[in-house]
């Protein structure tokens, strides 16, 4: 039996930030996707699935919103993304990379969008796609000097060619400007041309 990979759950984002500490930094605002926290930990042995607080064994994939159906393709794409991130930050080829994302979709109640057999909605009320979709929003690369959080642009540059779609980017810039963005708006996530925005959502900045 192989040892479990070294990983950490995604840390809680502080509810308040002192503007004095925020000055001089570039912030990014993402659309808050309504789904389930799902991470992929990539090490020398391959890709490993994890929910918010613990790793998932092979038997737990189907019980977690049926993600086992898309896991084979997702694992390959995540491993490719992880390797690109290692190269981008100059990490060792075997460095552990954790991709944090949101599992969403599973149902799209629209007469022009066929349902996907065996798919079930991760959350209801905000509809994204008829099938499951996993959207990375952050990543960390382990190194000898400690963990390295990956910049948003670096993650998006690595994710696209690997076959992954990141959460929608709303804006980037000073925190004060991002705080002026609307909190409610039609979703920016377009998984396919047949899926039309039909609900509103909120923003998240960090």
Short mmCIF file of N, CA and C in Angstrom, two decimals, residues 1 11 18 107 195 205:
data_model
loop_
_atom_site.label_atom_id
_atom_site.label_comp_id
_atom_site.label_asym_id
_atom_site.label_seq_id
_atom_site.Cartn_x
_atom_site.Cartn_y
_atom_site.Cartn_z
N UNK A 1 0.84 -1.20 0.00
CA UNK A 1 0.00 0.00 0.00
C UNK A 1 0.88 1.25 0.00
N UNK A 11 -7.16 26.60 3.13
CA UNK A 11 -7.35 27.42 4.35
C UNK A 11 -8.54 28.35 4.23
N UNK A 18 -7.37 44.23 6.55
CA UNK A 18 -7.05 45.63 6.77
C UNK A 18 -6.58 46.27 5.47
N UNK A 107 -26.75 19.16 -13.59
CA UNK A 107 -28.12 19.34 -14.07
C UNK A 107 -28.28 20.73 -14.66
N UNK A 195 -25.77 26.30 -22.97
CA UNK A 195 -26.11 26.66 -21.59
C UNK A 195 -26.13 28.18 -21.46
N UNK A 205 -13.11 37.69 -3.58
CA UNK A 205 -11.83 38.33 -3.90
C UNK A 205 -10.76 37.84 -2.96
#
